[in-house]
Structures are given as structure tokens and as C-alpha cells.
Amino acid sequence: MSIVDHQDAALDADVYLSMFHRSLGIHLTMRCPLRCAHCSVDSGPDRHETVDGPLLLRRLEEAGRTGHLKRLSLSGGEPFLMRPLLSGILEIAERYGIATVINTAAHWASTRERARNALKPFPPIAELAVSADEYHLDFVPLENVRHAAEAGLDMGLVTSLVIRAWEGEDDPFVHTLRTAVGEDVWNRAKLEIDIIKHVGRGEALPRRTPPVPVAPEHIPEGYCRSADQAVIDHDGTVFACCNTAGARSAPHLRLGHLSTDSLPGITAKADRNLLLQAIRVWGPAALGKMIRDAGLGHRLAPHYSDRSICKMCTDICSKPDLVTFLEEALNDPNRHAELSVARLLIYGEDQPASDDNAEDGFGRERPS
């Protein structure tokens, strides 16, 4: 696949984020030269856990042959610390037409030339996603962000700036970064700006505004898009979403493990997982209402900080009695039918996977 093809693949691949298990996240390692105070996965130079490389490559090869997997998001820790494994993943991705996004803090981009040289040995990359925020500044100067972005653009890669700031796009850091990278990079890069969240090591950060505890009945309604993309953690555990910090404490959000499960097999089971599908189409607030209506509201946490549907979701999925209740309730024929209709209307999916197509590991999608 040429660089131009990979550019197109990267631009087109974002659509797979809202399709069930067409995009896969992978934490290659917990090692990182940075130890940022806001890190949602608690990575750092003192962490040495890394994914089992040969096992991961074997599982990706299996998934690649099905043609279902279309996008990989590679992160850590710092994925560029795992260069041989990264090359192996990119070779598989190139072979099967899978778009790859590599997330990096750009510690390796001390000059524009060094950044280009660091990227050249790899098979084609669809998108280089360069992280930037105020907490990186203790470890990586903004010049590195500019050099990495310039190198990516020089090489014809889709290049994104993944910016986290307390006030979102109005934060002073965003304006500082724009000045540092220059207007050419700023205008050519894909910008992904979001607020910093109190997750992982970030839980300990001082709050800019006092937290407002929210009762379960006041959690925002709406379905969860994060549950579309499974994530392989550094130890080989496959979680239902990118909130690995929360999912590690919620057994029902664990979909399987690379040592015992193929990725197509994990997807087949997840496709028939009624609770996971209900999170995708109705959201945690709706499940909380089902729990309260059944007189089990006392089993929910009394409140959730930050109006977070993630915290309500992990609370529910960490309590076996609530999971059992919801699974039984969702198996009711009427609710089951409602869930099927909701998946069809929201995502265009025929589901759950029938026994005759479960062997290939994937639920059916309606043609567009």
C-alpha cells in the first residue's frame, strides 16, 4: 500500500470507530520516558510491563485474515520504545489493508531530521498522532511536538495533534502550542482537542473546580460510543473499551485474553453480550433506571463524580448481582427485541450473531 493509499485509509478509518470491533486499540507497553501527573494509564519510566509480542502478532494475523479489522490504534506507554514489535504490527496491517494510528509523546523528535529518520524505517503508517498538554512540558519540550508533526507531514502522513487541556480549545495551553508549532503545522494537522480527565494517575490532580457529586438518576442519558472499540491491555487482557483504568476493576468489561481467545472469537462473544450491547445503544443511565425500577437502586453507588457515565458503567459492571439481574432482564423477549431494533437503527447492524455465522467471529452488518 502506498503512502497516498495510507493517507486515504487514515482519513476513512475514523468511521470504523463507531462500528463494532472494526477498530482495535493496543497498549504495547507501560514503559514511557515521561511520568506525567495526568496519565490515565499510569505509565512511566519505572514500569516495565510489555505485551507478549509473538502472541499479539499471531492474534493480529488471525484477525487480519477475516477482513473485519480495519483500524489499529497503537499506544502505551510509548509505542516507539517497542520498535521491532511496532514494525511487525505495521507489516501485518499493510498486508491486510488495516489503517494504523500510532500515538506518541514525541520524546524521540529532538530535531526535524531526527524525527524523519526515526519514522523512515517503518512500514507505512496511516496516521501519526502526537500528544501535547501542559503536563508533558516537564519531560518533552514543545519543539519536539513541532518536529514530530513536521516530519509526519513531510512524509505525507496524516498527522494529528492530540491536545488535552483543562479548558478545551479555549485553554491558554492550546494558544501556546499553536504558537510553538507554527501556523503551517497547525493548519495542516488534524486537531483533536479534549479536556483533561481525572482518570488513572490524574485522579490525584487538584481540581480546578469543586467536584459536584451526581446521584445515579442524574447521570446523563445516551449511549456509549467507547464500547465500540475493544482494547488489548499490556498484559494481554482484552477490554470492552478504552477506559482501561476503570475496566480493570470491572470483570464484566473483560472480554477475553490473548493467551486463550482469538480476536474473532472475542468479537463473536461480545456481539452476543446483551449487557455490552445495551451499553452501546441505551447507555449506563438507562441501565441504572432498570436497576432502580427493580428496587435495586441501593446497590448503585450513591453518587458519581464528574457526571461520568464511565464511572456508573464500571460500578454496575463490577457488581455480579447487578450484572446477573441485567442479563436476565435483557433476555426478556420484549427487551431483547427492543435491543435488536436499537442496534439496527443506531448502527445498522443485524444482530446478535447467529450460530451459522459465529464461526467467523463477527456479527453481520447491513450493507450501506
Short mmCIF file of C-alpha atoms in Angstrom, two decimals:
data_model
loop_
_atom_site.label_atom_id
_atom_site.label_comp_id
_atom_site.label_asym_id
_atom_site.label_seq_id
_atom_site.Cartn_x
_atom_site.Cartn_y
_atom_site.Cartn_z
CA MET A 1 0.00 0.00 0.00
CA SER A 2 1.42 3.38 -0.98
CA ILE A 3 1.70 6.43 1.26
CA VAL A 4 -1.17 8.02 -0.62
CA ASP A 5 -3.30 4.92 -0.04
CA HIS A 6 -2.44 5.03 3.64
CA GLN A 7 -3.44 8.69 3.80
CA ASP A 8 -6.82 7.81 2.37
CA ALA A 9 -7.08 4.85 4.74
CA ALA A 10 -6.37 7.06 7.75
CA LEU A 11 -8.95 9.64 6.75
CA ASP A 12 -11.52 6.96 6.02
CA ALA A 13 -10.66 4.80 9.05
CA ASP A 14 -12.20 7.15 11.62
CA VAL A 15 -15.61 5.90 10.52
CA TYR A 16 -14.71 2.49 11.97
CA LEU A 17 -14.59 3.96 15.48
CA SER A 18 -18.40 3.80 15.53
CA MET A 19 -18.59 0.27 14.11
CA PHE A 20 -18.45 -2.68 16.44
CA HIS A 21 -14.92 -4.06 16.77
CA ARG A 22 -13.74 -2.74 13.41
CA SER A 23 -11.16 -0.65 15.30
CA LEU A 24 -8.86 -2.12 17.94
CA GLY A 25 -6.72 -0.31 20.50
CA ILE A 26 -3.48 -1.84 21.79
CA HIS A 27 -1.36 -0.79 24.79
CA LEU A 28 2.01 -2.17 23.67
CA THR A 29 3.82 -1.30 26.88
CA MET A 30 3.51 0.55 30.14
CA ARG A 31 7.03 1.94 29.72
CA CYS A 32 7.30 5.64 28.94
CA PRO A 33 10.13 8.17 29.31
CA LEU A 34 7.53 10.54 30.77
CA ARG A 35 5.77 10.31 34.10
CA CYS A 36 3.01 12.87 33.63
CA ALA A 37 0.76 13.73 36.53
CA HIS A 38 -2.40 13.32 34.44
CA CYS A 39 -1.60 9.95 32.83
CA SER A 40 -4.80 7.95 32.55
CA VAL A 41 -2.97 4.59 32.35
CA ASP A 42 -0.27 5.31 34.98
CA SER A 43 2.66 4.61 32.66
CA GLY A 44 6.21 5.81 33.31
CA PRO A 45 9.94 5.00 33.26
CA ASP A 46 9.54 2.74 36.29
CA ARG A 47 7.02 0.49 34.54
CA HIS A 48 8.42 -2.46 32.60
CA GLU A 49 5.33 -4.43 31.57
CA THR A 50 5.05 -5.11 27.84
CA VAL A 51 2.64 -7.12 25.75
CA ASP A 52 3.64 -10.62 24.62
CA GLY A 53 4.85 -9.67 21.14
CA PRO A 54 4.79 -13.06 19.34
CA LEU A 55 1.36 -13.85 20.76
CA LEU A 56 0.00 -10.45 19.74
CA LEU A 57 1.32 -10.81 16.20
CA ARG A 58 -0.23 -14.25 15.89
CA ARG A 59 -3.62 -12.96 17.05
CA LEU A 60 -3.45 -9.97 14.70
CA GLU A 61 -2.59 -12.27 11.80
CA GLU A 62 -5.70 -14.35 12.60
CA ALA A 63 -7.86 -11.24 12.77
CA GLY A 64 -6.34 -9.78 9.61
CA ARG A 65 -7.31 -12.84 7.57
CA THR A 66 -11.01 -12.32 8.38
CA GLY A 67 -11.02 -8.88 6.72
CA HIS A 68 -13.15 -7.49 9.57
CA LEU A 69 -10.46 -5.47 11.34
CA LYS A 70 -9.92 -2.11 9.63
CA ARG A 71 -8.12 0.14 12.12
CA LEU A 72 -5.46 -0.21 14.81
CA SER A 73 -4.70 2.43 17.43
CA LEU A 74 -1.26 1.75 18.92
CA SER A 75 -0.35 3.38 22.21
CA GLY A 76 1.17 2.67 25.60
CA GLY A 77 3.12 3.94 27.42
CA GLU A 78 5.25 4.98 24.48
CA PRO A 79 4.90 2.65 21.47
CA PHE A 80 8.15 3.86 19.86
CA LEU A 81 10.01 2.12 22.68
CA MET A 82 8.80 -1.14 21.08
CA ARG A 83 10.24 -0.60 17.60
CA PRO A 84 10.71 -4.27 16.49
CA LEU A 85 7.18 -5.17 17.60
CA LEU A 86 5.83 -1.98 16.06
CA SER A 87 7.39 -2.94 12.73
CA GLY A 88 5.83 -6.40 12.93
CA ILE A 89 2.39 -4.95 13.59
CA LEU A 90 2.71 -2.50 10.72
CA GLU A 91 3.75 -5.28 8.34
CA ILE A 92 0.60 -7.24 9.21
CA ALA A 93 -1.51 -4.10 8.88
CA GLU A 94 -0.04 -3.36 5.45
CA ARG A 95 -0.65 -6.93 4.30
CA TYR A 96 -4.34 -6.82 5.22
CA GLY A 97 -5.12 -3.18 4.45
CA ILE A 98 -5.57 -2.14 8.08
CA ALA A 99 -5.05 1.56 8.84
CA THR A 100 -2.67 2.19 11.73
CA VAL A 101 -2.63 5.13 14.11
CA ILE A 102 0.42 5.50 16.37
CA ASN A 103 0.05 7.66 19.46
CA THR A 104 3.29 9.20 20.73
CA ALA A 105 4.59 11.88 23.08
CA ALA A 106 7.49 12.55 20.64
CA HIS A 107 10.40 12.27 23.09
CA TRP A 108 12.38 10.97 20.09
CA ALA A 109 11.84 14.08 17.94
CA SER A 110 14.58 16.38 19.24
CA THR A 111 15.11 17.73 15.70
CA ARG A 112 13.09 17.60 12.49
CA GLU A 113 15.76 15.47 10.82
CA ARG A 114 15.94 13.01 13.72
CA ALA A 115 12.18 12.74 13.68
CA ARG A 116 12.16 11.87 9.95
CA ASN A 117 14.95 9.33 10.46
CA ALA A 118 13.01 7.73 13.34
CA LEU A 119 9.96 7.22 11.12
CA LYS A 120 11.65 6.15 7.87
CA PRO A 121 12.49 2.50 8.77
CA PHE A 122 8.87 1.56 9.44
CA PRO A 123 6.33 0.14 7.04
CA PRO A 124 3.71 2.72 6.06
CA ILE A 125 1.85 4.39 8.91
CA ALA A 126 -1.60 5.79 8.23
CA GLU A 127 -1.63 8.40 10.97
CA LEU A 128 0.90 9.82 13.41
CA ALA A 129 -0.90 11.14 16.49
CA VAL A 130 1.31 13.45 18.57
CA SER A 131 0.16 14.10 22.13
CA ALA A 132 0.56 17.51 23.74
CA ASP A 133 -0.52 19.02 27.06
CA GLU A 134 0.89 21.09 29.90
CA TYR A 135 1.97 18.00 31.87
CA HIS A 136 4.27 16.83 29.10
CA LEU A 137 6.30 20.02 29.38
CA ASP A 138 8.29 18.72 32.36
CA PHE A 139 9.65 15.98 30.09
CA VAL A 140 9.25 16.94 26.42
CA PRO A 141 9.61 20.49 25.03
CA LEU A 142 7.05 21.78 22.57
CA GLU A 143 9.76 21.85 19.92
CA ASN A 144 9.59 18.05 19.87
CA VAL A 145 5.90 18.21 19.12
CA ARG A 146 6.62 20.54 16.21
CA HIS A 147 9.47 18.37 14.90
CA ALA A 148 7.37 15.18 15.03
CA ALA A 149 4.42 16.86 13.32
CA GLU A 150 6.68 18.39 10.66
CA ALA A 151 8.29 15.02 9.99
CA GLY A 152 4.92 13.33 9.67
CA LEU A 153 3.68 15.98 7.26
CA ASP A 154 6.97 15.89 5.33
CA MET A 155 6.48 12.15 4.80
CA GLY A 156 2.89 12.54 3.63
CA LEU A 157 1.34 11.02 6.75
CA VAL A 158 -1.94 12.14 8.17
CA THR A 159 -0.66 13.91 11.28
CA SER A 160 -2.81 14.78 14.25
CA LEU A 161 -2.20 16.84 17.35
CA VAL A 162 -3.91 15.14 20.29
CA ILE A 163 -4.29 18.00 22.74
CA ARG A 164 -5.58 17.72 26.30
CA ALA A 165 -6.28 20.95 28.20
CA TRP A 166 -8.41 21.85 31.18
CA GLU A 167 -10.49 24.40 29.29
CA GLY A 168 -10.56 22.59 25.97
CA GLU A 169 -9.86 24.70 22.90
CA ASP A 170 -10.07 27.93 24.95
CA ASP A 171 -7.27 26.89 27.30
CA PRO A 172 -4.14 29.10 27.28
CA PHE A 173 -2.02 26.00 26.63
CA VAL A 174 -3.74 25.49 23.27
CA HIS A 175 -2.74 29.01 22.20
CA THR A 176 0.83 28.42 23.43
CA LEU A 177 1.04 25.20 21.45
CA ARG A 178 -0.29 26.85 18.31
CA THR A 179 2.44 29.46 18.53
CA ALA A 180 5.10 26.82 19.17
CA VAL A 181 4.24 24.56 16.23
CA GLY A 182 3.54 27.43 13.84
CA GLU A 183 0.61 28.17 11.58
CA ASP A 184 1.70 25.83 8.79
CA VAL A 185 1.63 22.78 11.05
CA TRP A 186 -1.47 23.96 12.91
CA ASN A 187 -3.45 24.42 9.72
CA ARG A 188 -2.34 21.16 8.10
CA ALA A 189 -2.61 18.85 11.10
CA LYS A 190 -5.78 17.15 12.27
CA LEU A 191 -6.67 18.67 15.65
CA GLU A 192 -8.17 16.55 18.42
CA ILE A 193 -8.78 18.76 21.44
CA ASP A 194 -10.41 17.47 24.62
CA ILE A 195 -10.41 18.28 28.31
CA ILE A 196 -8.13 16.60 30.85
CA LYS A 197 -9.95 13.98 32.89
CA HIS A 198 -9.43 12.79 36.45
CA VAL A 199 -8.62 9.22 35.44
CA GLY A 200 -5.73 6.94 36.40
CA ARG A 201 -2.87 8.97 37.89
CA GLY A 202 -4.92 12.03 37.04
CA GLU A 203 -7.31 11.17 39.88
CA ALA A 204 -4.82 12.80 42.26
CA LEU A 205 -4.64 16.12 40.38
CA PRO A 206 -6.06 19.18 42.14
CA ARG A 207 -9.43 20.09 40.72
CA ARG A 208 -9.83 23.43 39.02
CA THR A 209 -13.46 23.48 40.13
CA PRO A 210 -15.03 21.65 43.09
CA PRO A 211 -16.40 18.21 42.16
CA VAL A 212 -20.17 18.01 42.04
CA PRO A 213 -21.44 14.59 43.19
CA VAL A 214 -24.23 13.41 40.91
CA ALA A 215 -26.85 10.89 42.00
CA PRO A 216 -27.41 7.90 39.66
CA GLU A 217 -30.72 9.30 38.42
CA HIS A 218 -28.95 12.45 37.20
CA ILE A 219 -26.23 10.79 35.14
CA PRO A 220 -26.53 11.98 31.50
CA GLU A 221 -28.57 9.77 29.24
CA GLY A 222 -27.24 8.48 25.96
CA TYR A 223 -25.37 5.53 24.55
CA CYS A 224 -21.64 4.91 24.90
CA ARG A 225 -19.53 5.10 21.76
CA SER A 226 -16.38 3.95 23.56
CA ALA A 227 -17.77 0.42 23.78
CA ASP A 228 -17.37 0.02 20.01
CA GLN A 229 -13.58 -0.31 20.21
CA ALA A 230 -12.04 -3.13 22.20
CA VAL A 231 -8.60 -2.55 23.72
CA ILE A 232 -5.78 -5.01 24.34
CA ASP A 233 -4.02 -4.15 27.58
CA HIS A 234 -0.30 -4.64 28.13
CA ASP A 235 -0.90 -7.99 29.88
CA GLY A 236 -2.99 -9.41 27.03
CA THR A 237 -6.38 -8.79 28.61
CA VAL A 238 -8.95 -7.55 26.11
CA PHE A 239 -11.31 -4.92 27.50
CA ALA A 240 -14.57 -3.66 26.08
CA CYS A 241 -13.48 -0.02 25.87
CA CYS A 242 -10.60 2.43 26.12
CA ASN A 243 -11.26 3.18 29.81
CA THR A 244 -8.80 0.52 30.90
CA ALA A 245 -8.28 2.16 34.31
CA GLY A 246 -11.94 1.56 35.10
CA ALA A 247 -12.34 -1.69 33.19
CA ARG A 248 -9.56 -3.37 35.17
CA SER A 249 -11.84 -3.26 38.21
CA ALA A 250 -14.99 -4.34 36.33
CA PRO A 251 -14.95 -8.07 35.46
CA HIS A 252 -17.85 -7.81 33.02
CA LEU A 253 -15.87 -5.38 30.87
CA ARG A 254 -13.17 -8.03 30.34
CA LEU A 255 -13.88 -9.72 27.02
CA GLY A 256 -11.09 -12.27 26.99
CA HIS A 257 -7.32 -12.80 26.92
CA LEU A 258 -4.90 -13.26 24.04
CA SER A 259 -3.50 -16.44 25.60
CA THR A 260 -6.84 -18.24 25.41
CA ASP A 261 -9.02 -16.35 22.91
CA SER A 262 -8.70 -15.33 19.29
CA LEU A 263 -9.74 -11.80 18.42
CA PRO A 264 -12.51 -13.03 16.09
CA GLY A 265 -13.74 -15.30 18.88
CA ILE A 266 -13.76 -12.42 21.37
CA THR A 267 -15.78 -10.32 18.94
CA ALA A 268 -18.27 -13.14 18.41
CA LYS A 269 -18.88 -13.42 22.16
CA ALA A 270 -19.06 -9.65 22.59
CA ASP A 271 -21.55 -9.41 19.73
CA ARG A 272 -23.90 -11.68 21.71
CA ASN A 273 -23.20 -9.96 25.04
CA LEU A 274 -26.56 -8.31 25.75
CA LEU A 275 -25.29 -6.08 28.55
CA LEU A 276 -22.43 -4.73 26.43
CA GLN A 277 -24.80 -4.10 23.54
CA ALA A 278 -27.24 -2.32 25.87
CA ILE A 279 -24.39 -0.03 26.97
CA ARG A 280 -23.79 0.73 23.28
CA VAL A 281 -27.39 1.55 22.41
CA TRP A 282 -29.01 2.75 25.66
CA GLY A 283 -26.12 3.74 27.91
CA PRO A 284 -25.37 3.32 31.62
CA ALA A 285 -28.07 5.78 32.74
CA ALA A 286 -30.79 3.62 31.17
CA LEU A 287 -29.38 0.53 32.85
CA GLY A 288 -29.31 2.40 36.15
CA LYS A 289 -33.01 3.16 35.73
CA MET A 290 -33.74 -0.52 35.12
CA ILE A 291 -31.88 -1.30 38.34
CA ARG A 292 -33.74 1.35 40.35
CA ASP A 293 -37.12 0.33 38.93
CA ALA A 294 -36.45 -3.21 40.16
CA GLY A 295 -35.81 -1.95 43.69
CA LEU A 296 -32.06 -2.49 43.48
CA GLY A 297 -31.03 1.16 43.49
CA HIS A 298 -29.32 0.74 46.85
CA ARG A 299 -26.71 -1.41 45.10
CA LEU A 300 -25.58 1.52 42.96
CA ALA A 301 -23.02 3.99 44.28
CA PRO A 302 -24.80 6.92 45.98
CA HIS A 303 -23.15 9.36 43.60
CA TYR A 304 -20.67 9.63 40.70
CA SER A 305 -18.18 12.44 40.28
CA ASP A 306 -17.87 14.48 37.08
CA ARG A 307 -21.30 13.31 35.82
CA SER A 308 -19.33 10.40 34.37
CA ILE A 309 -21.17 7.64 32.53
CA CYS A 310 -17.86 5.70 32.67
CA LYS A 311 -17.90 5.64 36.46
CA MET A 312 -21.50 4.48 36.54
CA CYS A 313 -20.74 1.82 33.92
CA THR A 314 -17.74 0.42 35.80
CA ASP A 315 -19.73 0.50 39.05
CA ILE A 316 -22.50 -1.61 37.50
CA CYS A 317 -20.14 -3.97 35.67
CA SER A 318 -18.09 -4.62 38.82
CA LYS A 319 -21.09 -5.98 40.79
CA PRO A 320 -22.01 -9.56 39.84
CA ASP A 321 -25.53 -9.34 41.26
CA LEU A 322 -26.35 -6.29 39.12
CA VAL A 323 -24.82 -7.92 36.05
CA THR A 324 -26.90 -11.06 36.62
CA PHE A 325 -30.07 -9.01 37.07
CA LEU A 326 -29.47 -7.03 33.88
CA GLU A 327 -28.60 -10.09 31.82
CA GLU A 328 -31.83 -11.78 32.90
CA ALA A 329 -33.84 -8.61 32.26
CA LEU A 330 -32.33 -8.13 28.81
CA ASN A 331 -33.15 -11.72 27.91
CA ASP A 332 -36.83 -10.90 28.22
CA PRO A 333 -38.21 -11.32 24.67
CA ASN A 334 -39.64 -7.79 24.52
CA ARG A 335 -36.46 -6.12 25.77
CA HIS A 336 -34.37 -8.36 23.55
CA ALA A 337 -36.39 -7.24 20.54
CA GLU A 338 -36.06 -3.58 21.57
CA LEU A 339 -32.30 -4.00 21.83
CA SER A 340 -32.13 -5.56 18.37
CA VAL A 341 -34.16 -2.73 16.84
CA ALA A 342 -31.97 -0.13 18.59
CA ARG A 343 -28.79 -1.68 17.19
CA LEU A 344 -30.30 -1.70 13.73
CA LEU A 345 -31.45 1.93 13.92
CA ILE A 346 -28.32 3.38 15.52
CA TYR A 347 -25.57 1.30 13.93
CA GLY A 348 -27.22 -0.51 11.01
CA GLU A 349 -26.25 -3.87 12.50
CA ASP A 350 -28.06 -7.18 12.05
CA GLN A 351 -27.53 -8.94 15.35
CA PRO A 352 -26.89 -10.78 17.52
CA ALA A 353 -24.61 -13.03 15.50
CA SER A 354 -26.48 -16.18 14.56
CA ASP A 355 -24.94 -19.58 15.13
CA ASP A 356 -24.36 -20.04 11.41
CA ASN A 357 -22.04 -17.03 11.17
CA ALA A 358 -20.49 -17.25 14.64
CA GLU A 359 -17.61 -19.37 13.33
CA ASP A 360 -16.03 -16.40 11.60
CA GLY A 361 -16.32 -14.43 14.80
CA PHE A 362 -18.25 -11.43 13.62
CA GLY A 363 -21.80 -10.17 13.63
CA ARG A 364 -23.30 -9.14 10.34
CA GLU A 365 -23.58 -5.54 9.22
CA ARG A 366 -26.17 -4.31 6.83
CA PRO A 367 -24.82 -3.06 3.52
CA SER A 368 -24.63 0.71 3.27
#
